[in-house]
Amino acid sequence: MGRYLIAEQGGKHFSETAFAGTASVRDAEASFAGERYVGTDQVFRINGRRVEAFSGMATDLYDLLADGKVEEYRRQVYERRMDWPTSEDIDQWGAASFRPDGTALAIRVVQE
């Protein structure tokens, strides 16, 4: 829709292609069941215990999106949609969620 806007309507804000997550912070890495993930993490307290949460996506898929190779990303996601790890596949984290699009969210207690 943005491509139909003139400059006065805000069209300049849609002049560059960006994909969700590729412009955000990429300051953490994790490995789940041998697959490398890149994203961000946060450490916080729950009832006085330190907890770390990681959110990100498979590094190779992230690189495809960052390079604007959306069709290749879609092809690879479709081919790998049933191959992502499950919570049972990872030892060093507590709860984890892996989505068919290659994204992950994991949480664990930080040992003090």
PDB file of N, CA and C in Angstrom:
ATOM      1  N   MET A   1       0.810  -1.176   0.000  1.00  0.00           N
ATOM      2  CA  MET A   1       0.000   0.000   0.000  1.00  0.00           C
ATOM      3  C   MET A   1       0.864   1.255   0.000  1.00  0.00           C
ATOM      4  N   GLY A   2       1.990   1.238   0.747  1.00  0.00           N
ATOM      5  CA  GLY A   2       2.850   2.400   0.860  1.00  0.00           C
ATOM      6  C   GLY A   2       3.431   2.864  -0.457  1.00  0.00           C
ATOM      7  N   ARG A   3       3.597   1.951  -1.393  1.00  0.00           N
ATOM      8  CA  ARG A   3       4.200   2.351  -2.670  1.00  0.00           C
ATOM      9  C   ARG A   3       3.299   3.284  -3.478  1.00  0.00           C
ATOM     10  N   TYR A   4       2.014   3.360  -3.135  1.00  0.00           N
ATOM     11  CA  TYR A   4       1.085   4.226  -3.850  1.00  0.00           C
ATOM     12  C   TYR A   4       0.986   5.623  -3.244  1.00  0.00           C
ATOM     13  N   LEU A   5       1.644   5.838  -2.110  1.00  0.00           N
ATOM     14  CA  LEU A   5       1.585   7.136  -1.455  1.00  0.00           C
ATOM     15  C   LEU A   5       2.594   8.102  -2.065  1.00  0.00           C
ATOM     16  N   ILE A   6       2.200   9.353  -2.174  1.00  0.00           N
ATOM     17  CA  ILE A   6       3.149  10.375  -2.600  1.00  0.00           C
ATOM     18  C   ILE A   6       3.922  10.837  -1.366  1.00  0.00           C
ATOM     19  N   ALA A   7       4.996  11.605  -1.581  1.00  0.00           N
ATOM     20  CA  ALA A   7       5.863  12.020  -0.475  1.00  0.00           C
ATOM     21  C   ALA A   7       5.084  12.713   0.636  1.00  0.00           C
ATOM     22  N   GLU A   8       4.157  13.596   0.276  1.00  0.00           N
ATOM     23  CA  GLU A   8       3.391  14.331   1.282  1.00  0.00           C
ATOM     24  C   GLU A   8       2.504  13.412   2.123  1.00  0.00           C
ATOM     25  N   GLN A   9       2.171  12.270   1.603  1.00  0.00           N
ATOM     26  CA  GLN A   9       1.335  11.314   2.332  1.00  0.00           C
ATOM     27  C   GLN A   9       2.180  10.329   3.146  1.00  0.00           C
ATOM     28  N   GLY A  10       3.481  10.444   3.060  1.00  0.00           N
ATOM     29  CA  GLY A  10       4.364   9.556   3.806  1.00  0.00           C
ATOM     30  C   GLY A  10       5.006   8.477   2.974  1.00  0.00           C
ATOM     31  N   GLY A  11       4.940   8.581   1.664  1.00  0.00           N
ATOM     32  CA  GLY A  11       5.512   7.578   0.774  1.00  0.00           C
ATOM     33  C   GLY A  11       6.993   7.334   1.000  1.00  0.00           C
ATOM     34  N   LYS A  12       7.710   8.368   1.459  1.00  0.00           N
ATOM     35  CA  LYS A  12       9.157   8.215   1.686  1.00  0.00           C
ATOM     36  C   LYS A  12       9.466   7.180   2.759  1.00  0.00           C
ATOM     37  N   HIS A  13       8.516   6.941   3.667  1.00  0.00           N
ATOM     38  CA  HIS A  13       8.735   5.960   4.727  1.00  0.00           C
ATOM     39  C   HIS A  13       8.689   4.524   4.207  1.00  0.00           C
ATOM     40  N   PHE A  14       8.207   4.346   2.985  1.00  0.00           N
ATOM     41  CA  PHE A  14       8.084   3.015   2.410  1.00  0.00           C
ATOM     42  C   PHE A  14       9.020   2.812   1.234  1.00  0.00           C
ATOM     43  N   SER A  15      10.018   3.685   1.089  1.00  0.00           N
ATOM     44  CA  SER A  15      10.893   3.619  -0.074  1.00  0.00           C
ATOM     45  C   SER A  15      11.961   2.540   0.042  1.00  0.00           C
ATOM     46  N   GLU A  16      12.221   2.040   1.237  1.00  0.00           N
ATOM     47  CA  GLU A  16      13.214   0.988   1.418  1.00  0.00           C
ATOM     48  C   GLU A  16      12.548  -0.270   1.943  1.00  0.00           C
ATOM     49  N   THR A  17      13.035  -1.395   1.470  1.00  0.00           N
ATOM     50  CA  THR A  17      12.495  -2.669   1.933  1.00  0.00           C
ATOM     51  C   THR A  17      13.179  -3.069   3.229  1.00  0.00           C
ATOM     52  N   ALA A  18      12.393  -3.391   4.217  1.00  0.00           N
ATOM     53  CA  ALA A  18      12.923  -3.889   5.493  1.00  0.00           C
ATOM     54  C   ALA A  18      12.072  -5.062   5.930  1.00  0.00           C
ATOM     55  N   PHE A  19      12.676  -6.002   6.598  1.00  0.00           N
ATOM     56  CA  PHE A  19      11.966  -7.181   7.061  1.00  0.00           C
ATOM     57  C   PHE A  19      12.006  -7.230   8.577  1.00  0.00           C
ATOM     58  N   ALA A  20      10.942  -7.679   9.161  1.00  0.00           N
ATOM     59  CA  ALA A  20      10.822  -7.711  10.614  1.00  0.00           C
ATOM     60  C   ALA A  20      12.033  -8.381  11.238  1.00  0.00           C
ATOM     61  N   GLY A  21      12.597  -7.722  12.203  1.00  0.00           N
ATOM     62  CA  GLY A  21      13.712  -8.299  12.939  1.00  0.00           C
ATOM     63  C   GLY A  21      15.080  -7.993  12.381  1.00  0.00           C
ATOM     64  N   THR A  22      15.191  -7.663  11.091  1.00  0.00           N
ATOM     65  CA  THR A  22      16.516  -7.442  10.527  1.00  0.00           C
ATOM     66  C   THR A  22      17.078  -6.075  10.889  1.00  0.00           C
ATOM     67  N   ALA A  23      16.234  -5.174  11.337  1.00  0.00           N
ATOM     68  CA  ALA A  23      16.719  -3.860  11.748  1.00  0.00           C
ATOM     69  C   ALA A  23      16.830  -3.755  13.267  1.00  0.00           C
ATOM     70  N   SER A  24      16.441  -4.795  13.956  1.00  0.00           N
ATOM     71  CA  SER A  24      16.464  -4.758  15.413  1.00  0.00           C
ATOM     72  C   SER A  24      17.823  -5.221  15.940  1.00  0.00           C
ATOM     73  N   VAL A  25      17.942  -5.232  17.227  1.00  0.00           N
ATOM     74  CA  VAL A  25      19.194  -5.595  17.871  1.00  0.00           C
ATOM     75  C   VAL A  25      19.536  -7.056  17.589  1.00  0.00           C
ATOM     76  N   ARG A  26      20.800  -7.265  17.236  1.00  0.00           N
ATOM     77  CA  ARG A  26      21.312  -8.624  16.996  1.00  0.00           C
ATOM     78  C   ARG A  26      22.527  -8.775  17.888  1.00  0.00           C
ATOM     79  N   ASP A  27      22.286  -8.973  19.169  1.00  0.00           N
ATOM     80  CA  ASP A  27      23.390  -8.936  20.125  1.00  0.00           C
ATOM     81  C   ASP A  27      23.612 -10.239  20.874  1.00  0.00           C
ATOM     82  N   ALA A  28      22.894 -11.271  20.521  1.00  0.00           N
ATOM     83  CA  ALA A  28      23.043 -12.535  21.240  1.00  0.00           C
ATOM     84  C   ALA A  28      22.979 -13.700  20.261  1.00  0.00           C
ATOM     85  N   GLU A  29      23.661 -14.754  20.624  1.00  0.00           N
ATOM     86  CA  GLU A  29      23.618 -15.987  19.847  1.00  0.00           C
ATOM     87  C   GLU A  29      23.313 -17.141  20.777  1.00  0.00           C
ATOM     88  N   ALA A  30      22.671 -18.153  20.236  1.00  0.00           N
ATOM     89  CA  ALA A  30      22.372 -19.362  20.999  1.00  0.00           C
ATOM     90  C   ALA A  30      22.425 -20.539  20.037  1.00  0.00           C
ATOM     91  N   SER A  31      22.586 -21.710  20.583  1.00  0.00           N
ATOM     92  CA  SER A  31      22.591 -22.919  19.778  1.00  0.00           C
ATOM     93  C   SER A  31      21.593 -23.890  20.392  1.00  0.00           C
ATOM     94  N   PHE A  32      20.688 -24.365  19.561  1.00  0.00           N
ATOM     95  CA  PHE A  32      19.677 -25.328  20.010  1.00  0.00           C
ATOM     96  C   PHE A  32      19.744 -26.540  19.099  1.00  0.00           C
ATOM     97  N   ALA A  33      20.027 -27.692  19.675  1.00  0.00           N
ATOM     98  CA  ALA A  33      20.092 -28.957  18.932  1.00  0.00           C
ATOM     99  C   ALA A  33      20.986 -28.836  17.697  1.00  0.00           C
ATOM    100  N   GLY A  34      22.117 -28.135  17.848  1.00  0.00           N
ATOM    101  CA  GLY A  34      23.076 -28.013  16.768  1.00  0.00           C
ATOM    102  C   GLY A  34      22.794 -26.904  15.770  1.00  0.00           C
ATOM    103  N   GLU A  35      21.672 -26.238  15.884  1.00  0.00           N
ATOM    104  CA  GLU A  35      21.310 -25.133  14.987  1.00  0.00           C
ATOM    105  C   GLU A  35      21.679 -23.810  15.644  1.00  0.00           C
ATOM    106  N   ARG A  36      22.346 -22.924  14.899  1.00  0.00           N
ATOM    107  CA  ARG A  36      22.729 -21.621  15.442  1.00  0.00           C
ATOM    108  C   ARG A  36      21.594 -20.616  15.252  1.00  0.00           C
ATOM    109  N   TYR A  37      21.352 -19.830  16.295  1.00  0.00           N
ATOM    110  CA  TYR A  37      20.321 -18.790  16.274  1.00  0.00           C
ATOM    111  C   TYR A  37      20.951 -17.458  16.641  1.00  0.00           C
ATOM    112  N   VAL A  38      20.418 -16.379  16.070  1.00  0.00           N
ATOM    113  CA  VAL A  38      20.870 -15.031  16.383  1.00  0.00           C
ATOM    114  C   VAL A  38      19.642 -14.210  16.765  1.00  0.00           C
ATOM    115  N   GLY A  39      19.836 -13.302  17.715  1.00  0.00           N
ATOM    116  CA  GLY A  39      18.713 -12.476  18.153  1.00  0.00           C
ATOM    117  C   GLY A  39      19.120 -11.589  19.301  1.00  0.00           C
ATOM    118  N   THR A  40      18.306 -11.562  20.319  1.00  0.00           N
ATOM    119  CA  THR A  40      18.594 -10.740  21.485  1.00  0.00           C
ATOM    120  C   THR A  40      18.183 -11.483  22.745  1.00  0.00           C
ATOM    121  N   ASP A  41      18.765 -11.084  23.859  1.00  0.00           N
ATOM    122  CA  ASP A  41      18.391 -11.711  25.116  1.00  0.00           C
ATOM    123  C   ASP A  41      18.134 -10.645  26.165  1.00  0.00           C
ATOM    124  N   GLN A  42      17.498 -11.056  27.213  1.00  0.00           N
ATOM    125  CA  GLN A  42      17.153 -10.160  28.309  1.00  0.00           C
ATOM    126  C   GLN A  42      17.297 -10.946  29.609  1.00  0.00           C
ATOM    127  N   VAL A  43      17.885 -10.325  30.613  1.00  0.00           N
ATOM    128  CA  VAL A  43      17.980 -10.944  31.929  1.00  0.00           C
ATOM    129  C   VAL A  43      17.139 -10.113  32.883  1.00  0.00           C
ATOM    130  N   PHE A  44      16.288 -10.785  33.636  1.00  0.00           N
ATOM    131  CA  PHE A  44      15.415 -10.101  34.582  1.00  0.00           C
ATOM    132  C   PHE A  44      15.185 -10.991  35.792  1.00  0.00           C
ATOM    133  N   ARG A  45      14.470 -10.480  36.753  1.00  0.00           N
ATOM    134  CA  ARG A  45      14.198 -11.245  37.974  1.00  0.00           C
ATOM    135  C   ARG A  45      12.722 -11.617  38.071  1.00  0.00           C
ATOM    136  N   ILE A  46      12.494 -12.841  38.498  1.00  0.00           N
ATOM    137  CA  ILE A  46      11.150 -13.324  38.806  1.00  0.00           C
ATOM    138  C   ILE A  46      11.219 -13.897  40.211  1.00  0.00           C
ATOM    139  N   ASN A  47      10.489 -13.304  41.121  1.00  0.00           N
ATOM    140  CA  ASN A  47      10.508 -13.727  42.527  1.00  0.00           C
ATOM    141  C   ASN A  47      11.931 -13.814  43.071  1.00  0.00           C
ATOM    142  N   GLY A  48      12.769 -12.858  42.688  1.00  0.00           N
ATOM    143  CA  GLY A  48      14.132 -12.799  43.198  1.00  0.00           C
ATOM    144  C   GLY A  48      15.132 -13.663  42.460  1.00  0.00           C
ATOM    145  N   ARG A  49      14.692 -14.501  41.538  1.00  0.00           N
ATOM    146  CA  ARG A  49      15.608 -15.361  40.770  1.00  0.00           C
ATOM    147  C   ARG A  49      15.892 -14.733  39.423  1.00  0.00           C
ATOM    148  N   ARG A  50      17.157 -14.758  39.035  1.00  0.00           N
ATOM    149  CA  ARG A  50      17.530 -14.217  37.728  1.00  0.00           C
ATOM    150  C   ARG A  50      17.145 -15.196  36.625  1.00  0.00           C
ATOM    151  N   VAL A  51      16.518 -14.653  35.586  1.00  0.00           N
ATOM    152  CA  VAL A  51      16.031 -15.456  34.469  1.00  0.00           C
ATOM    153  C   VAL A  51      16.498 -14.806  33.171  1.00  0.00           C
ATOM    154  N   GLU A  52      16.938 -15.614  32.228  1.00  0.00           N
ATOM    155  CA  GLU A  52      17.337 -15.117  30.909  1.00  0.00           C
ATOM    156  C   GLU A  52      16.340 -15.581  29.865  1.00  0.00           C
ATOM    157  N   ALA A  53      15.940 -14.672  29.001  1.00  0.00           N
ATOM    158  CA  ALA A  53      15.065 -15.012  27.875  1.00  0.00           C
ATOM    159  C   ALA A  53      15.805 -14.675  26.583  1.00  0.00           C
ATOM    160  N   PHE A  54      15.762 -15.577  25.624  1.00  0.00           N
ATOM    161  CA  PHE A  54      16.376 -15.377  24.313  1.00  0.00           C
ATOM    162  C   PHE A  54      15.280 -15.453  23.263  1.00  0.00           C
ATOM    163  N   SER A  55      15.293 -14.508  22.329  1.00  0.00           N
ATOM    164  CA  SER A  55      14.404 -14.603  21.176  1.00  0.00           C
ATOM    165  C   SER A  55      15.223 -14.321  19.928  1.00  0.00           C
ATOM    166  N   GLY A  56      15.000 -15.110  18.909  1.00  0.00           N
ATOM    167  CA  GLY A  56      15.758 -14.937  17.685  1.00  0.00           C
ATOM    168  C   GLY A  56      15.305 -15.897  16.610  1.00  0.00           C
ATOM    169  N   MET A  57      16.156 -16.049  15.609  1.00  0.00           N
ATOM    170  CA  MET A  57      15.828 -16.976  14.530  1.00  0.00           C
ATOM    171  C   MET A  57      17.099 -17.651  14.026  1.00  0.00           C
ATOM    172  N   ALA A  58      16.909 -18.727  13.292  1.00  0.00           N
ATOM    173  CA  ALA A  58      18.041 -19.469  12.743  1.00  0.00           C
ATOM    174  C   ALA A  58      18.926 -18.503  11.959  1.00  0.00           C
ATOM    175  N   THR A  59      20.229 -18.543  12.215  1.00  0.00           N
ATOM    176  CA  THR A  59      21.167 -17.587  11.647  1.00  0.00           C
ATOM    177  C   THR A  59      21.124 -17.558  10.125  1.00  0.00           C
ATOM    178  N   ASP A  60      21.082 -18.707   9.498  1.00  0.00           N
ATOM    179  CA  ASP A  60      21.077 -18.722   8.031  1.00  0.00           C
ATOM    180  C   ASP A  60      19.816 -18.088   7.461  1.00  0.00           C
ATOM    181  N   LEU A  61      18.689 -18.254   8.130  1.00  0.00           N
ATOM    182  CA  LEU A  61      17.449 -17.630   7.665  1.00  0.00           C
ATOM    183  C   LEU A  61      17.473 -16.125   7.899  1.00  0.00           C
ATOM    184  N   TYR A  62      18.021 -15.721   9.035  1.00  0.00           N
ATOM    185  CA  TYR A  62      18.180 -14.298   9.314  1.00  0.00           C
ATOM    186  C   TYR A  62      19.015 -13.639   8.218  1.00  0.00           C
ATOM    187  N   ASP A  63      20.117 -14.280   7.856  1.00  0.00           N
ATOM    188  CA  ASP A  63      20.995 -13.727   6.829  1.00  0.00           C
ATOM    189  C   ASP A  63      20.271 -13.574   5.490  1.00  0.00           C
ATOM    190  N   LEU A  64      19.422 -14.539   5.152  1.00  0.00           N
ATOM    191  CA  LEU A  64      18.648 -14.429   3.908  1.00  0.00           C
ATOM    192  C   LEU A  64      17.742 -13.200   3.934  1.00  0.00           C
ATOM    193  N   LEU A  65      17.028 -12.997   5.035  1.00  0.00           N
ATOM    194  CA  LEU A  65      16.147 -11.835   5.125  1.00  0.00           C
ATOM    195  C   LEU A  65      16.935 -10.529   5.110  1.00  0.00           C
ATOM    196  N   ALA A  66      18.033 -10.495   5.837  1.00  0.00           N
ATOM    197  CA  ALA A  66      18.853  -9.285   5.879  1.00  0.00           C
ATOM    198  C   ALA A  66      19.387  -8.931   4.486  1.00  0.00           C
ATOM    199  N   ASP A  67      19.617  -9.943   3.653  1.00  0.00           N
ATOM    200  CA  ASP A  67      20.105  -9.722   2.285  1.00  0.00           C
ATOM    201  C   ASP A  67      18.966  -9.496   1.289  1.00  0.00           C
ATOM    202  N   GLY A  68      17.705  -9.514   1.767  1.00  0.00           N
ATOM    203  CA  GLY A  68      16.557  -9.283   0.892  1.00  0.00           C
ATOM    204  C   GLY A  68      16.164 -10.476   0.047  1.00  0.00           C
ATOM    205  N   LYS A  69      16.636 -11.667   0.397  1.00  0.00           N
ATOM    206  CA  LYS A  69      16.341 -12.881  -0.379  1.00  0.00           C
ATOM    207  C   LYS A  69      15.098 -13.566   0.191  1.00  0.00           C
ATOM    208  N   VAL A  70      13.974 -12.907   0.054  1.00  0.00           N
ATOM    209  CA  VAL A  70      12.738 -13.354   0.683  1.00  0.00           C
ATOM    210  C   VAL A  70      12.242 -14.672   0.105  1.00  0.00           C
ATOM    211  N   GLU A  71      12.299 -14.824  -1.199  1.00  0.00           N
ATOM    212  CA  GLU A  71      11.809 -16.065  -1.815  1.00  0.00           C
ATOM    213  C   GLU A  71      12.645 -17.264  -1.379  1.00  0.00           C
ATOM    214  N   GLU A  72      13.965 -17.081  -1.272  1.00  0.00           N
ATOM    215  CA  GLU A  72      14.823 -18.169  -0.791  1.00  0.00           C
ATOM    216  C   GLU A  72      14.512 -18.484   0.668  1.00  0.00           C
ATOM    217  N   TYR A  73      14.273 -17.440   1.485  1.00  0.00           N
ATOM    218  CA  TYR A  73      13.871 -17.632   2.879  1.00  0.00           C
ATOM    219  C   TYR A  73      12.592 -18.474   2.935  1.00  0.00           C
ATOM    220  N   ARG A  74      11.588 -18.084   2.165  1.00  0.00           N
ATOM    221  CA  ARG A  74      10.311 -18.813   2.164  1.00  0.00           C
ATOM    222  C   ARG A  74      10.499 -20.266   1.748  1.00  0.00           C
ATOM    223  N   ARG A  75      11.321 -20.493   0.718  1.00  0.00           N
ATOM    224  CA  ARG A  75      11.569 -21.858   0.242  1.00  0.00           C
ATOM    225  C   ARG A  75      12.211 -22.705   1.341  1.00  0.00           C
ATOM    226  N   GLN A  76      13.239 -22.143   1.988  1.00  0.00           N
ATOM    227  CA  GLN A  76      13.932 -22.898   3.039  1.00  0.00           C
ATOM    228  C   GLN A  76      13.039 -23.134   4.254  1.00  0.00           C
ATOM    229  N   VAL A  77      12.264 -22.131   4.637  1.00  0.00           N
ATOM    230  CA  VAL A  77      11.355 -22.300   5.771  1.00  0.00           C
ATOM    231  C   VAL A  77      10.357 -23.412   5.484  1.00  0.00           C
ATOM    232  N   TYR A  78       9.824 -23.430   4.272  1.00  0.00           N
ATOM    233  CA  TYR A  78       8.858 -24.466   3.912  1.00  0.00           C
ATOM    234  C   TYR A  78       9.511 -25.844   3.962  1.00  0.00           C
ATOM    235  N   GLU A  79      10.717 -25.965   3.421  1.00  0.00           N
ATOM    236  CA  GLU A  79      11.403 -27.258   3.410  1.00  0.00           C
ATOM    237  C   GLU A  79      11.740 -27.755   4.812  1.00  0.00           C
ATOM    238  N   ARG A  80      12.020 -26.829   5.735  1.00  0.00           N
ATOM    239  CA  ARG A  80      12.471 -27.206   7.082  1.00  0.00           C
ATOM    240  C   ARG A  80      11.375 -27.110   8.137  1.00  0.00           C
ATOM    241  N   ARG A  81      10.160 -26.840   7.747  1.00  0.00           N
ATOM    242  CA  ARG A  81       9.081 -26.543   8.705  1.00  0.00           C
ATOM    243  C   ARG A  81       8.833 -27.637   9.737  1.00  0.00           C
ATOM    244  N   MET A  82       9.160 -28.860   9.442  1.00  0.00           N
ATOM    245  CA  MET A  82       8.925 -29.957  10.382  1.00  0.00           C
ATOM    246  C   MET A  82      10.211 -30.383  11.097  1.00  0.00           C
ATOM    247  N   ASP A  83      11.329 -29.699  10.827  1.00  0.00           N
ATOM    248  CA  ASP A  83      12.628 -30.130  11.333  1.00  0.00           C
ATOM    249  C   ASP A  83      13.158 -29.323  12.506  1.00  0.00           C
ATOM    250  N   TRP A  84      12.420 -28.339  12.987  1.00  0.00           N
ATOM    251  CA  TRP A  84      12.932 -27.506  14.068  1.00  0.00           C
ATOM    252  C   TRP A  84      12.971 -28.281  15.377  1.00  0.00           C
ATOM    253  N   PRO A  85      13.869 -27.895  16.270  1.00  0.00           N
ATOM    254  CA  PRO A  85      13.954 -28.592  17.560  1.00  0.00           C
ATOM    255  C   PRO A  85      12.659 -28.437  18.364  1.00  0.00           C
ATOM    256  N   THR A  86      12.547 -29.253  19.374  1.00  0.00           N
ATOM    257  CA  THR A  86      11.459 -29.115  20.349  1.00  0.00           C
ATOM    258  C   THR A  86      12.110 -28.843  21.711  1.00  0.00           C
ATOM    259  N   SER A  87      11.300 -28.511  22.681  1.00  0.00           N
ATOM    260  CA  SER A  87      11.831 -28.255  24.029  1.00  0.00           C
ATOM    261  C   SER A  87      12.631 -29.433  24.549  1.00  0.00           C
ATOM    262  N   GLU A  88      12.259 -30.639  24.176  1.00  0.00           N
ATOM    263  CA  GLU A  88      12.946 -31.834  24.649  1.00  0.00           C
ATOM    264  C   GLU A  88      14.328 -31.996  24.013  1.00  0.00           C
ATOM    265  N   ASP A  89      14.578 -31.293  22.913  1.00  0.00           N
ATOM    266  CA  ASP A  89      15.851 -31.418  22.206  1.00  0.00           C
ATOM    267  C   ASP A  89      16.965 -30.568  22.803  1.00  0.00           C
ATOM    268  N   ILE A  90      16.647 -29.705  23.753  1.00  0.00           N
ATOM    269  CA  ILE A  90      17.657 -28.798  24.301  1.00  0.00           C
ATOM    270  C   ILE A  90      17.792 -29.022  25.794  1.00  0.00           C
ATOM    271  N   ASP A  91      19.027 -29.044  26.262  1.00  0.00           N
ATOM    272  CA  ASP A  91      19.280 -29.336  27.670  1.00  0.00           C
ATOM    273  C   ASP A  91      19.515 -28.080  28.503  1.00  0.00           C
ATOM    274  N   GLN A  92      20.240 -27.128  27.960  1.00  0.00           N
ATOM    275  CA  GLN A  92      20.702 -26.004  28.763  1.00  0.00           C
ATOM    276  C   GLN A  92      19.637 -24.929  28.994  1.00  0.00           C
ATOM    277  N   TRP A  93      18.475 -25.058  28.421  1.00  0.00           N
ATOM    278  CA  TRP A  93      17.395 -24.088  28.594  1.00  0.00           C
ATOM    279  C   TRP A  93      16.205 -24.783  29.241  1.00  0.00           C
ATOM    280  N   GLY A  94      15.346 -23.996  29.862  1.00  0.00           N
ATOM    281  CA  GLY A  94      14.136 -24.551  30.477  1.00  0.00           C
ATOM    282  C   GLY A  94      13.052 -24.698  29.430  1.00  0.00           C
ATOM    283  N   ALA A  95      12.149 -23.755  29.397  1.00  0.00           N
ATOM    284  CA  ALA A  95      11.071 -23.780  28.414  1.00  0.00           C
ATOM    285  C   ALA A  95      11.546 -23.158  27.103  1.00  0.00           C
ATOM    286  N   ALA A  96      11.058 -23.686  25.994  1.00  0.00           N
ATOM    287  CA  ALA A  96      11.415 -23.149  24.689  1.00  0.00           C
ATOM    288  C   ALA A  96      10.272 -23.359  23.709  1.00  0.00           C
ATOM    289  N   SER A  97      10.206 -22.474  22.740  1.00  0.00           N
ATOM    290  CA  SER A  97       9.201 -22.571  21.693  1.00  0.00           C
ATOM    291  C   SER A  97       9.885 -22.335  20.349  1.00  0.00           C
ATOM    292  N   PHE A  98       9.670 -23.220  19.407  1.00  0.00           N
ATOM    293  CA  PHE A  98      10.232 -23.106  18.070  1.00  0.00           C
ATOM    294  C   PHE A  98       9.084 -23.054  17.082  1.00  0.00           C
ATOM    295  N   ARG A  99       9.089 -22.043  16.244  1.00  0.00           N
ATOM    296  CA  ARG A  99       8.024 -21.835  15.269  1.00  0.00           C
ATOM    297  C   ARG A  99       8.440 -22.376  13.897  1.00  0.00           C
ATOM    298  N   PRO A 100       7.479 -22.715  13.061  1.00  0.00           N
ATOM    299  CA  PRO A 100       7.795 -23.232  11.725  1.00  0.00           C
ATOM    300  C   PRO A 100       8.568 -22.244  10.843  1.00  0.00           C
ATOM    301  N   ASP A 101       8.563 -20.955  11.197  1.00  0.00           N
ATOM    302  CA  ASP A 101       9.268 -19.966  10.378  1.00  0.00           C
ATOM    303  C   ASP A 101      10.732 -19.796  10.775  1.00  0.00           C
ATOM    304  N   GLY A 102      11.229 -20.627  11.693  1.00  0.00           N
ATOM    305  CA  GLY A 102      12.629 -20.574  12.088  1.00  0.00           C
ATOM    306  C   GLY A 102      12.919 -19.698  13.283  1.00  0.00           C
ATOM    307  N   THR A 103      11.881 -19.166  13.929  1.00  0.00           N
ATOM    308  CA  THR A 103      12.089 -18.323  15.104  1.00  0.00           C
ATOM    309  C   THR A 103      12.019 -19.160  16.377  1.00  0.00           C
ATOM    310  N   ALA A 104      12.661 -18.635  17.428  1.00  0.00           N
ATOM    311  CA  ALA A 104      12.718 -19.354  18.694  1.00  0.00           C
ATOM    312  C   ALA A 104      12.578 -18.381  19.852  1.00  0.00           C
ATOM    313  N   LEU A 105      12.014 -18.890  20.937  1.00  0.00           N
ATOM    314  CA  LEU A 105      11.945 -18.177  22.207  1.00  0.00           C
ATOM    315  C   LEU A 105      12.297 -19.196  23.272  1.00  0.00           C
ATOM    316  N   ALA A 106      13.292 -18.874  24.102  1.00  0.00           N
ATOM    317  CA  ALA A 106      13.722 -19.803  25.150  1.00  0.00           C
ATOM    318  C   ALA A 106      13.965 -19.028  26.432  1.00  0.00           C
ATOM    319  N   ILE A 107      13.788 -19.719  27.548  1.00  0.00           N
ATOM    320  CA  ILE A 107      13.956 -19.085  28.857  1.00  0.00           C
ATOM    321  C   ILE A 107      14.665 -20.058  29.782  1.00  0.00           C
ATOM    322  N   ARG A 108      15.511 -19.531  30.647  1.00  0.00           N
ATOM    323  CA  ARG A 108      16.205 -20.388  31.611  1.00  0.00           C
ATOM    324  C   ARG A 108      16.560 -19.567  32.856  1.00  0.00           C
ATOM    325  N   VAL A 109      16.733 -20.288  33.943  1.00  0.00           N
ATOM    326  CA  VAL A 109      17.184 -19.672  35.194  1.00  0.00           C
ATOM    327  C   VAL A 109      18.691 -19.479  35.090  1.00  0.00           C
ATOM    328  N   VAL A 110      19.172 -18.293  35.464  1.00  0.00           N
ATOM    329  CA  VAL A 110      20.592 -17.981  35.446  1.00  0.00           C
ATOM    330  C   VAL A 110      21.181 -18.436  36.777  1.00  0.00           C
ATOM    331  N   GLN A 111      22.184 -19.293  36.704  1.00  0.00           N
ATOM    332  CA  GLN A 111      22.837 -19.759  37.912  1.00  0.00           C
ATOM    333  C   GLN A 111      23.723 -18.649  38.485  1.00  0.00           C
ATOM    334  N   GLU A 112      23.558 -18.349  39.751  1.00  0.00           N
ATOM    335  CA  GLU A 112      24.331 -17.269  40.366  1.00  0.00           C
ATOM    336  C   GLU A 112      25.527 -17.798  41.106  1.00  0.00           C
TER     337      GLU A 112
END
